[in-house]
mmCIF file of C-alpha atoms in Angstrom:
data_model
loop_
_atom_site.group_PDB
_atom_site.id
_atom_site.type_symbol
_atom_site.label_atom_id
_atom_site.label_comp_id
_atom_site.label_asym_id
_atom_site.label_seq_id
_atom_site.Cartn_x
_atom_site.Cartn_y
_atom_site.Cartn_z
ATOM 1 C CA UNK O 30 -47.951 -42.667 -20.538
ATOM 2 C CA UNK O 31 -44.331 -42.085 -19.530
ATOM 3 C CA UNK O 32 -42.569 -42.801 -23.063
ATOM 4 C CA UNK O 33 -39.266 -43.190 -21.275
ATOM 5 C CA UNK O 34 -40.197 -45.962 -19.573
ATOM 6 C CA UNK O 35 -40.828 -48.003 -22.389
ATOM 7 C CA UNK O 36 -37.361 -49.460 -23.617
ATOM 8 C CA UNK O 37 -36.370 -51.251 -26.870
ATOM 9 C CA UNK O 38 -33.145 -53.453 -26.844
ATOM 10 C CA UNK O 39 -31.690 -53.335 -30.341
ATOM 11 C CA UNK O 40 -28.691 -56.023 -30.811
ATOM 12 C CA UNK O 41 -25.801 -54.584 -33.275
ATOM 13 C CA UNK O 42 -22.705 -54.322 -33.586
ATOM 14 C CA UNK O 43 -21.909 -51.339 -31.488
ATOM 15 C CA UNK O 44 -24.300 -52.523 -28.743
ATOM 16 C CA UNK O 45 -26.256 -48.860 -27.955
ATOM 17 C CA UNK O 46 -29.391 -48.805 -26.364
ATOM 18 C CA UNK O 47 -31.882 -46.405 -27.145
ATOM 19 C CA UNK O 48 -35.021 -45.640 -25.782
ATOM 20 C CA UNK O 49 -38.149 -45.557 -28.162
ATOM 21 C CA UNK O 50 -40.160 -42.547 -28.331
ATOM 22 C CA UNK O 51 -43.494 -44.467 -29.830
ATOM 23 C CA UNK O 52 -44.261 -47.852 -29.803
ATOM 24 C CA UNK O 53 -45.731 -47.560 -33.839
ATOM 25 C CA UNK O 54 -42.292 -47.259 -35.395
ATOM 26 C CA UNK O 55 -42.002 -50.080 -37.872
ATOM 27 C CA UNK O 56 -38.861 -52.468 -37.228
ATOM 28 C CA UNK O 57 -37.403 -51.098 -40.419
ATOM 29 C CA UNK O 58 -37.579 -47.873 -40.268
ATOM 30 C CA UNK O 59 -36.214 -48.699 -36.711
ATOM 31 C CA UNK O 60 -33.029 -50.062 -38.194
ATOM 32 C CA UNK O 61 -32.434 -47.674 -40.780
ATOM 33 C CA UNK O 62 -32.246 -44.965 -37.642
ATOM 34 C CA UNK O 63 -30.277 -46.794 -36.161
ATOM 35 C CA UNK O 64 -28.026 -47.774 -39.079
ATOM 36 C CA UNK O 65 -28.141 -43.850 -39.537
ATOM 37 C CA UNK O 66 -27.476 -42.836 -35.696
ATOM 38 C CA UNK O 67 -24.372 -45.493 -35.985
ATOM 39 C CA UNK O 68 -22.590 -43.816 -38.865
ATOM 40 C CA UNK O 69 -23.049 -40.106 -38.154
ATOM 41 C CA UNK O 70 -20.705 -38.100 -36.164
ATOM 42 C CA UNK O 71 -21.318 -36.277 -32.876
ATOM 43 C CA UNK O 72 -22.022 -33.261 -34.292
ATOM 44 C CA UNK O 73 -24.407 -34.632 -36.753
ATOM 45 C CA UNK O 74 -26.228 -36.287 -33.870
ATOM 46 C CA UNK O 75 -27.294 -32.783 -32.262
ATOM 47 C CA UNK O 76 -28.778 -32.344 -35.372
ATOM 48 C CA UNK O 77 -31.333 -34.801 -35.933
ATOM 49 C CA UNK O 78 -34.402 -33.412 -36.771
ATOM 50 C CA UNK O 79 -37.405 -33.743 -34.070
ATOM 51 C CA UNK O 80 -39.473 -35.967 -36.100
ATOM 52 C CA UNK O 81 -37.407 -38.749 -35.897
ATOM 53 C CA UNK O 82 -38.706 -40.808 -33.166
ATOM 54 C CA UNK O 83 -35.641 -43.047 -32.476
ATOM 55 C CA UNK O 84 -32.835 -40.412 -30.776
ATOM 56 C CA UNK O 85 -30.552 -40.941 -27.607
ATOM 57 C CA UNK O 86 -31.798 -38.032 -25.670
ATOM 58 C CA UNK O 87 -29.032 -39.179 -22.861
ATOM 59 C CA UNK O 88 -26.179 -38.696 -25.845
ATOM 60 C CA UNK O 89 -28.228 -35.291 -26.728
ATOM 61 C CA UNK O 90 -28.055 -33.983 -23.288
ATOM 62 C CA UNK O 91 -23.959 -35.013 -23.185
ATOM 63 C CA UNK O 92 -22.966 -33.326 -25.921
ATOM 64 C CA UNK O 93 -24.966 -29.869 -25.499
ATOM 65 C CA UNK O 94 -22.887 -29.758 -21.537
ATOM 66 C CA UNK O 95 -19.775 -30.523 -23.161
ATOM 67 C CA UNK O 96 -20.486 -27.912 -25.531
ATOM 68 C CA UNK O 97 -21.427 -24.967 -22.862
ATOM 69 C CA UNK O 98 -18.443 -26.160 -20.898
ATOM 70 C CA UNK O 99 -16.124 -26.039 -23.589
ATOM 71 C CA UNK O 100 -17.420 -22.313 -24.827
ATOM 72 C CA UNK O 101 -17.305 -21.354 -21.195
ATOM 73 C CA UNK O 102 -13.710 -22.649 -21.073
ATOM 74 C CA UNK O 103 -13.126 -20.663 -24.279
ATOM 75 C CA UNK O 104 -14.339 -17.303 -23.357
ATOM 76 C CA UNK O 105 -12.704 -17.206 -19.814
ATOM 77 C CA UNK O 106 -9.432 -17.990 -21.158
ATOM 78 C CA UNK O 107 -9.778 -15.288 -23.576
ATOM 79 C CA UNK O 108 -10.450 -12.662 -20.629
ATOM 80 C CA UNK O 109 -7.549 -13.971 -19.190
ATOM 81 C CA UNK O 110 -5.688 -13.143 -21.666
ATOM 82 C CA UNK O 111 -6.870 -9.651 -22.577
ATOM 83 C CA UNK O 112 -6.283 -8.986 -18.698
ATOM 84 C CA UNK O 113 -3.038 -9.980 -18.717
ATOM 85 C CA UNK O 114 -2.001 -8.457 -21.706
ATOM 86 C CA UNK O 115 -3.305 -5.016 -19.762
ATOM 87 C CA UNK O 116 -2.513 -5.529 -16.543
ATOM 88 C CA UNK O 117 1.270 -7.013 -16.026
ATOM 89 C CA UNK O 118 1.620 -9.507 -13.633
ATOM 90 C CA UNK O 119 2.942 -8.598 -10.187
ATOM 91 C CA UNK O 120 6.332 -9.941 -9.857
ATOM 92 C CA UNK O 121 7.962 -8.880 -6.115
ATOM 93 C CA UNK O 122 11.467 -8.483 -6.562
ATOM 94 C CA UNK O 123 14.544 -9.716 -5.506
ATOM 95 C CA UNK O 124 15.384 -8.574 -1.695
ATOM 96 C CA UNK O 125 18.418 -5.943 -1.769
ATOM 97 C CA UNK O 126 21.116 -7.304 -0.784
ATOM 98 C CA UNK O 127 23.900 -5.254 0.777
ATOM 99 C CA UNK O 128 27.596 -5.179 0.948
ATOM 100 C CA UNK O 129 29.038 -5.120 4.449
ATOM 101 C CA UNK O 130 29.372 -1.633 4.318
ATOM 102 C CA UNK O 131 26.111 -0.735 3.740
ATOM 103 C CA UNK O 132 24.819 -3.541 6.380
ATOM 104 C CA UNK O 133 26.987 -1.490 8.458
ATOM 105 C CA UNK O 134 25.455 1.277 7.575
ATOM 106 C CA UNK O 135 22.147 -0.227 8.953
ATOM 107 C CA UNK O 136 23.432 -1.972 11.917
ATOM 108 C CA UNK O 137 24.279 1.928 12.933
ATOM 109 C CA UNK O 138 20.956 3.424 11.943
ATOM 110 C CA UNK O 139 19.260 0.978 13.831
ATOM 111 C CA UNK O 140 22.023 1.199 16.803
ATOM 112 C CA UNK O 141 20.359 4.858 17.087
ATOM 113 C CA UNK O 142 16.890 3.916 17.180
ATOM 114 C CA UNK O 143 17.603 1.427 19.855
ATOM 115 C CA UNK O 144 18.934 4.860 22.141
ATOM 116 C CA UNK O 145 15.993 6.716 24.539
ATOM 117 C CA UNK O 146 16.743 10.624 25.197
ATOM 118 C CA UNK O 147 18.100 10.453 28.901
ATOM 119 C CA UNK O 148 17.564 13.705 30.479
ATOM 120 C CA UNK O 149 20.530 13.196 32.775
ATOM 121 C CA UNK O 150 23.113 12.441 29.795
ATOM 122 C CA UNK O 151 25.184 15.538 29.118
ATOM 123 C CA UNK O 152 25.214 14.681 25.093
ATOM 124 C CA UNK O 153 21.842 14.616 25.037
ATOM 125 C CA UNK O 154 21.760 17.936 26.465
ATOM 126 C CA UNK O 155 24.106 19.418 24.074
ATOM 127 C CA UNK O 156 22.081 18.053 21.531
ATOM 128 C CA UNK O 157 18.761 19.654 22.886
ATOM 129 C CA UNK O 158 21.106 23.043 23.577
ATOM 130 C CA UNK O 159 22.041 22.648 19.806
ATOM 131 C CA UNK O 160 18.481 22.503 18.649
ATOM 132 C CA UNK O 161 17.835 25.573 21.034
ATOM 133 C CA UNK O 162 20.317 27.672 18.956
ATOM 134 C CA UNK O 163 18.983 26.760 15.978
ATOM 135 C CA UNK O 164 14.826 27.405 16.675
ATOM 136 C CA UNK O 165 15.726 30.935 19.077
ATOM 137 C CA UNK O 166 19.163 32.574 17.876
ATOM 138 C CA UNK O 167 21.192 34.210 20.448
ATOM 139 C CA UNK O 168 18.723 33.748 23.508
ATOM 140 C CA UNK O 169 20.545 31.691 26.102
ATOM 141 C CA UNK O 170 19.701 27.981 26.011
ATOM 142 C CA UNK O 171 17.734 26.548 28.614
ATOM 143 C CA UNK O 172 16.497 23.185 28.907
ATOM 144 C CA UNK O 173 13.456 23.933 30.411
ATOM 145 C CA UNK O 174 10.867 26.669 29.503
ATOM 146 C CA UNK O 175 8.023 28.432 28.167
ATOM 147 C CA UNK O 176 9.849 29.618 24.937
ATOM 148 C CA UNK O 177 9.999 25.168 24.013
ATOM 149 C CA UNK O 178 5.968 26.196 23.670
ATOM 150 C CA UNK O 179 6.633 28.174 20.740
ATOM 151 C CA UNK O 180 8.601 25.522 19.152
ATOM 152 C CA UNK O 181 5.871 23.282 19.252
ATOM 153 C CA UNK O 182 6.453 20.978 22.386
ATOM 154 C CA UNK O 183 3.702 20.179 24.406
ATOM 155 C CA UNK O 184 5.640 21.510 27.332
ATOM 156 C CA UNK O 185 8.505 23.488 29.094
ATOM 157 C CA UNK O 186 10.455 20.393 29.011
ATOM 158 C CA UNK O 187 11.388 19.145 25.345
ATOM 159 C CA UNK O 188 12.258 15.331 27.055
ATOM 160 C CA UNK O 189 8.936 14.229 27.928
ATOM 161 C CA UNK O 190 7.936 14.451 24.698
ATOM 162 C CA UNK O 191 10.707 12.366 23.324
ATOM 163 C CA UNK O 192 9.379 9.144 24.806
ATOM 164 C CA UNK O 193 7.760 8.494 21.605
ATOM 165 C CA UNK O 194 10.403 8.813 19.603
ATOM 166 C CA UNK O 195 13.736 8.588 20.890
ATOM 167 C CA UNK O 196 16.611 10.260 21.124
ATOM 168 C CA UNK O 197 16.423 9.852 16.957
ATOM 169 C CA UNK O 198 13.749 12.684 16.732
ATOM 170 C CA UNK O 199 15.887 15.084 18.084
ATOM 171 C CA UNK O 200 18.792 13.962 15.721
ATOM 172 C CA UNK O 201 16.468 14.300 12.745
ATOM 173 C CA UNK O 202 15.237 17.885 13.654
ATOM 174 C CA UNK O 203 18.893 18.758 14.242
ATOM 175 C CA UNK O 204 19.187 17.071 11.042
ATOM 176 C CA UNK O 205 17.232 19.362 9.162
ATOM 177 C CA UNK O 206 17.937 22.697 10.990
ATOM 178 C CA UNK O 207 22.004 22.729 9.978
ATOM 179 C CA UNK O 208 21.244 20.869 6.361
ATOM 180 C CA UNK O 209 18.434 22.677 5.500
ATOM 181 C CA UNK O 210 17.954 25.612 7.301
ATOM 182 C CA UNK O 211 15.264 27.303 5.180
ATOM 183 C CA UNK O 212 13.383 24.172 5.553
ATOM 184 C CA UNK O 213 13.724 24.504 8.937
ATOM 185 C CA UNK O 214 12.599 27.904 9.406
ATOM 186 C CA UNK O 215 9.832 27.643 6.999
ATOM 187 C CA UNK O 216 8.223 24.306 8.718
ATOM 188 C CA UNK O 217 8.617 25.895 12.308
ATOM 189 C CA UNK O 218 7.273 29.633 11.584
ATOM 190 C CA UNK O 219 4.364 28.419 9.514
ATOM 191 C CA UNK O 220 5.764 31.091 6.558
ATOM 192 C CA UNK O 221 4.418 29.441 3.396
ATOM 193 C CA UNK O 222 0.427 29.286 2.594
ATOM 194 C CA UNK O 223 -2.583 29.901 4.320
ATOM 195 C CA UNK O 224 -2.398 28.890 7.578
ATOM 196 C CA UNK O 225 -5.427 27.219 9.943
ATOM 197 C CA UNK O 226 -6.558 29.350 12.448
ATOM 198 C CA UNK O 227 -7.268 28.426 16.375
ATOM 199 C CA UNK O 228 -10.969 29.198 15.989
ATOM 200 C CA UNK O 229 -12.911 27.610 18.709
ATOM 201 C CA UNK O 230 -14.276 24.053 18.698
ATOM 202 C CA UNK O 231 -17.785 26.012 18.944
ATOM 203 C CA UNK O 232 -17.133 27.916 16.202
ATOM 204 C CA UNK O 233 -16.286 24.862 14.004
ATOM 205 C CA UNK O 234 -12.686 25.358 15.136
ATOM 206 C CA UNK O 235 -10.558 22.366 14.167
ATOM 207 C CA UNK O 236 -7.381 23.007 17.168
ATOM 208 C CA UNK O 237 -5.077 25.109 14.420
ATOM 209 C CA UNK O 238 -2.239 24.394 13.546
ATOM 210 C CA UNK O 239 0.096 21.558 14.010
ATOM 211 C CA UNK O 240 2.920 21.908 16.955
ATOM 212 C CA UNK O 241 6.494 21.786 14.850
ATOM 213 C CA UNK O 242 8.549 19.611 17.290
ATOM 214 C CA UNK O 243 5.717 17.554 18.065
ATOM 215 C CA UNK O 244 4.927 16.812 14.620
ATOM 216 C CA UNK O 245 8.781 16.450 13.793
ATOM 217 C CA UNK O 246 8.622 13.244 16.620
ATOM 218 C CA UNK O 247 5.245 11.694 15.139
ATOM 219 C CA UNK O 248 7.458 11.602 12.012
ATOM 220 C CA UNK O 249 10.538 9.650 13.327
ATOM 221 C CA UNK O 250 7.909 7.262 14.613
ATOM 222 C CA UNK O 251 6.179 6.525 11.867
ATOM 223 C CA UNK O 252 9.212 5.976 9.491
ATOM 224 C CA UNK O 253 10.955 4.212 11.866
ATOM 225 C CA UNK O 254 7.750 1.464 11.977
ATOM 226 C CA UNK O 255 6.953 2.124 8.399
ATOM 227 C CA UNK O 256 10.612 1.398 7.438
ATOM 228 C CA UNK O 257 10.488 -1.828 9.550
ATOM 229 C CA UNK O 258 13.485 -0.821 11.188
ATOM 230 C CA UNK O 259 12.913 -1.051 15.007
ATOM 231 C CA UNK O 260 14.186 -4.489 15.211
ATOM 232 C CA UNK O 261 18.102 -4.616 15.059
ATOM 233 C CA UNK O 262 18.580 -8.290 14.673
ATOM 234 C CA UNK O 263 16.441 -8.639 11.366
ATOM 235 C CA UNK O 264 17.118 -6.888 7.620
ATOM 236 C CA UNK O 265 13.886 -4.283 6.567
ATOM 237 C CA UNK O 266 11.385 -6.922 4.630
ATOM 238 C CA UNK O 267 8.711 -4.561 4.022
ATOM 239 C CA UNK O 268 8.537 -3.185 0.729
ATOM 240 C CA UNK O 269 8.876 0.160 2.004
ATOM 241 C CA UNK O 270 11.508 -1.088 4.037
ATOM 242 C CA UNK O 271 13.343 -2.788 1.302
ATOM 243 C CA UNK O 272 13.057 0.586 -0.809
ATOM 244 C CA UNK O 273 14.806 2.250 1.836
ATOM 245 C CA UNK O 274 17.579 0.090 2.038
ATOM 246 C CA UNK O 275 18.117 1.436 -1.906
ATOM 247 C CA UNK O 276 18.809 4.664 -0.729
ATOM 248 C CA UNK O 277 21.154 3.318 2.632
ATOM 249 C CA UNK O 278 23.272 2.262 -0.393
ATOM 250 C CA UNK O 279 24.088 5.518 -1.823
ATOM 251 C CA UNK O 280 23.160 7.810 1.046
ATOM 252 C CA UNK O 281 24.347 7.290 5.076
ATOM 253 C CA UNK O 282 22.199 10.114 5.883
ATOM 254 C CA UNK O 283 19.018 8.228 4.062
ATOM 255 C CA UNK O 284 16.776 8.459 6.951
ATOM 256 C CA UNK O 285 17.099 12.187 7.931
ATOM 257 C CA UNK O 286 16.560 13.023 4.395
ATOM 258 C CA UNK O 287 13.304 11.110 3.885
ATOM 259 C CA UNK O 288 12.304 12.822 7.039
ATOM 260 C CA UNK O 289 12.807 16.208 5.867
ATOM 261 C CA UNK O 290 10.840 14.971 2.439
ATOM 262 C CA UNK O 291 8.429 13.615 4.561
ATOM 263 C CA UNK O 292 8.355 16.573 6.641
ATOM 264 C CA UNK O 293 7.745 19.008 3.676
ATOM 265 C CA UNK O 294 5.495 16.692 1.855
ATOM 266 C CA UNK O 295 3.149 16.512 4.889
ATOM 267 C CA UNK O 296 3.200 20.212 5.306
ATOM 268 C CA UNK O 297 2.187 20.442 1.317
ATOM 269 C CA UNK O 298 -0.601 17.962 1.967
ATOM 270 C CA UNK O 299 -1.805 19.825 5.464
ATOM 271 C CA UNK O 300 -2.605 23.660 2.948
ATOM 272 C CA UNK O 301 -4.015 21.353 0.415
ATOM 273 C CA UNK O 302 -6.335 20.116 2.955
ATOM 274 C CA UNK O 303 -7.121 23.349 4.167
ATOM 275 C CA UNK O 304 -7.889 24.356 0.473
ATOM 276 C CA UNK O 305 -10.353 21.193 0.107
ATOM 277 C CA UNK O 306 -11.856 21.674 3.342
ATOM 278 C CA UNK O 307 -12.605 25.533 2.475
ATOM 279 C CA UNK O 308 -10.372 26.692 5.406
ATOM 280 C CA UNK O 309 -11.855 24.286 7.891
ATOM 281 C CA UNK O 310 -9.161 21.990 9.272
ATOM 282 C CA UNK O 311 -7.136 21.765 11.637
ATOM 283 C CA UNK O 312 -4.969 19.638 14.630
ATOM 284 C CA UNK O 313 -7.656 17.512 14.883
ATOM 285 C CA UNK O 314 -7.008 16.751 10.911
ATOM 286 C CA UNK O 315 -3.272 15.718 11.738
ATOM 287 C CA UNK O 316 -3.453 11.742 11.934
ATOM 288 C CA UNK O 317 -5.945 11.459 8.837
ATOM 289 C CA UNK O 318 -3.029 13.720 7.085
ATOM 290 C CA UNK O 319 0.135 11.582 8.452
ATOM 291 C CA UNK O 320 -1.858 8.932 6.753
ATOM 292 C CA UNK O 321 -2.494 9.935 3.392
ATOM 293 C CA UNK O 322 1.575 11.023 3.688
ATOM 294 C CA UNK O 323 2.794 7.233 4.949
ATOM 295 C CA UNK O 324 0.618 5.861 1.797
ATOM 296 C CA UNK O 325 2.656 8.153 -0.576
ATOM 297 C CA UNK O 326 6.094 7.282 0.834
ATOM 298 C CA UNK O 327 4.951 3.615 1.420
ATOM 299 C CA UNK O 328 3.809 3.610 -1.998
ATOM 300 C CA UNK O 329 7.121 5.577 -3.623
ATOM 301 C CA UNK O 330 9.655 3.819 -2.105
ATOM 302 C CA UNK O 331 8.405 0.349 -2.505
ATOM 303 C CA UNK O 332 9.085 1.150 -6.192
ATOM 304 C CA UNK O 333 12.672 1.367 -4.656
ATOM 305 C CA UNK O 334 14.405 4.770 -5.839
ATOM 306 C CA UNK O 335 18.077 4.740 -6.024
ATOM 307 C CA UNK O 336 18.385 8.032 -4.330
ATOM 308 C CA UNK O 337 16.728 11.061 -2.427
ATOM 309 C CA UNK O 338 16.094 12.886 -5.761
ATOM 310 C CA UNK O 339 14.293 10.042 -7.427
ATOM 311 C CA UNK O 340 12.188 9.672 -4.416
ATOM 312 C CA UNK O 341 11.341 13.164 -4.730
ATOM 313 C CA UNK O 342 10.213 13.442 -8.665
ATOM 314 C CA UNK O 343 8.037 10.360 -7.799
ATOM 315 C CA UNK O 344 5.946 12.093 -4.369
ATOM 316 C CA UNK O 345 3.317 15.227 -6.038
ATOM 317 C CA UNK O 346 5.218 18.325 -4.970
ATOM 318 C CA UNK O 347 2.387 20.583 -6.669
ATOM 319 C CA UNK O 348 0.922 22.571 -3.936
#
């Protein structure tokens, strides 16, 4: 017999309904339950014990939900909490804003991105004649030949590789070799750590070591889109990009500096790869290891550095 079928109507004041669990229950000790259920509190009706025939199940089943959904409720907002109080809430902040000077300052930086090397332009040439100087001393320039090879250009002609770049990766190298000559030589002649070696791909060769000039061009590239500086009409909203515009402030020369940090970061992170990999790395390594460097910059100077020296205490120069 289905017990929950069978209903008793009691008539009181407060109008409940309860279902009977047996049909022997006398009609007083019916209404002394129910006097009883009336008067106690919601807690105390959880706790009526099992024997007591007359009980709203339906009131039962209410509370105990209310119950796990409040306790729920309870502990999540106490692991919010504890999260929060460990891990600080992300605020971005403000966008820089610059003086007219400094917009200046980027209107002119991005004036030279807009310019492609022209072969045929005579300050160009003096430019790639400059760079000439500084890579073989006191050989006569040329602007095309075999020596460019030894340089790191994947040709004898230095302006088909600037297609990628503009006439901005030839600026920066220039850059570097009359502000920081050392670095200059150091990056080009391959003179500090153990250098990868053009073993053959059959030999587990991984293509040696990475062309200079070539390199130096990848770089302008890739801070030049990592910067979000390629369009002219808009302000750098990346938070790289805004992190840059922190150093534009202090520093005119921002951008060749973080590509000569950039430059010698890389180079730290190309021997420590060759370390890791047991000696076995190579050109083919070179994108994986541009990577890893655009991550650390990306990463540094979205915490926006007021200038070149704070950048560089925050990148790992370990090696």
């Amino acid at each position: 017999m289905d017990l929950r079928k069978r209903k008793h109507t009691r008539s009181s004041s407060d109008g409940l309904q309860e279902p009977l669990l047996a049909p022997s229950q006398s009609e007083d000790a019916e209404e002394a339950l129910a006097n009883s259920y009336d008067n106690s509190t919601n807690s105390e009706r959880a706790i009526v014990p099992h024997s007591i025939n007359k009980y709203d199940w339906e009131e039962l089943w209410r509370s105990l939900v209310a119950g796990c959904v409040q306790s729920c409720a309870n502990a999540w907002n106490a692991v919010v909490s504890c999260l929060s109080s460990i891990l600080p809430l992300k605020v971005s902040p403000a966008p820089v804003e610059l003086t007219p000077e400094q917009a200046e300052q980027l209107n002119s930086l991005q004036s030279r991105i807009a310019v492609q090397y022209e072969p045929s332009d005579e300050q160009h040439q003096k430019l790639l004649r400059q760079l000439w100087s500084h890579a073989f001393p006191g050989e006569p320039s040329q602007l095309q030949s075999e020596k460019w090879k030894d340089m790191g250009w994947q040709g004898i002609n230095p302006a088909t590789d600037f297609r990628g770049g503009g006439l901005i990766s030839l600026q920066n190298l220039l850059f570097m070799a009359n502000q920081k000559p050392e670095l200059f030589a150091m990056l080009m002649h391959k003179t500090k750590g153990k250098r990868a070696q053009d073993t053959p791909l059959e030999d587990g060769g991984r293509g040696g070591e990475y062309p200079f000039a070539a390199a130096g061009v990848n770089f302008s590239h890739m801070l030049i889109e990592m910067l979000d500086l390629r369009d002219p009409a808009k302000v750098p909203a990346s938070p790289a990009g805004q992190g840059f515009l922190e150093l534009l402030k202090l520093d005119p020369d921002a951008f060749d500096e973080v590509y000569c940090l950039g430059f010698e970061r890389f180079d730290e992170l190309w021997l420590q790869t060759g370390v890791e990999s047991g000696g076995k790395w190579g050109y083919f390594d070179f994108n994986s290891i541009k990577s890893k460097l655009q991550q650390e910059l990306t990463k540094q100077l979205s915490i926006r550095p007021r200038t070149i020296a704070e950048l560089r205490s925050l990148m790992d120069f370990s090696f």
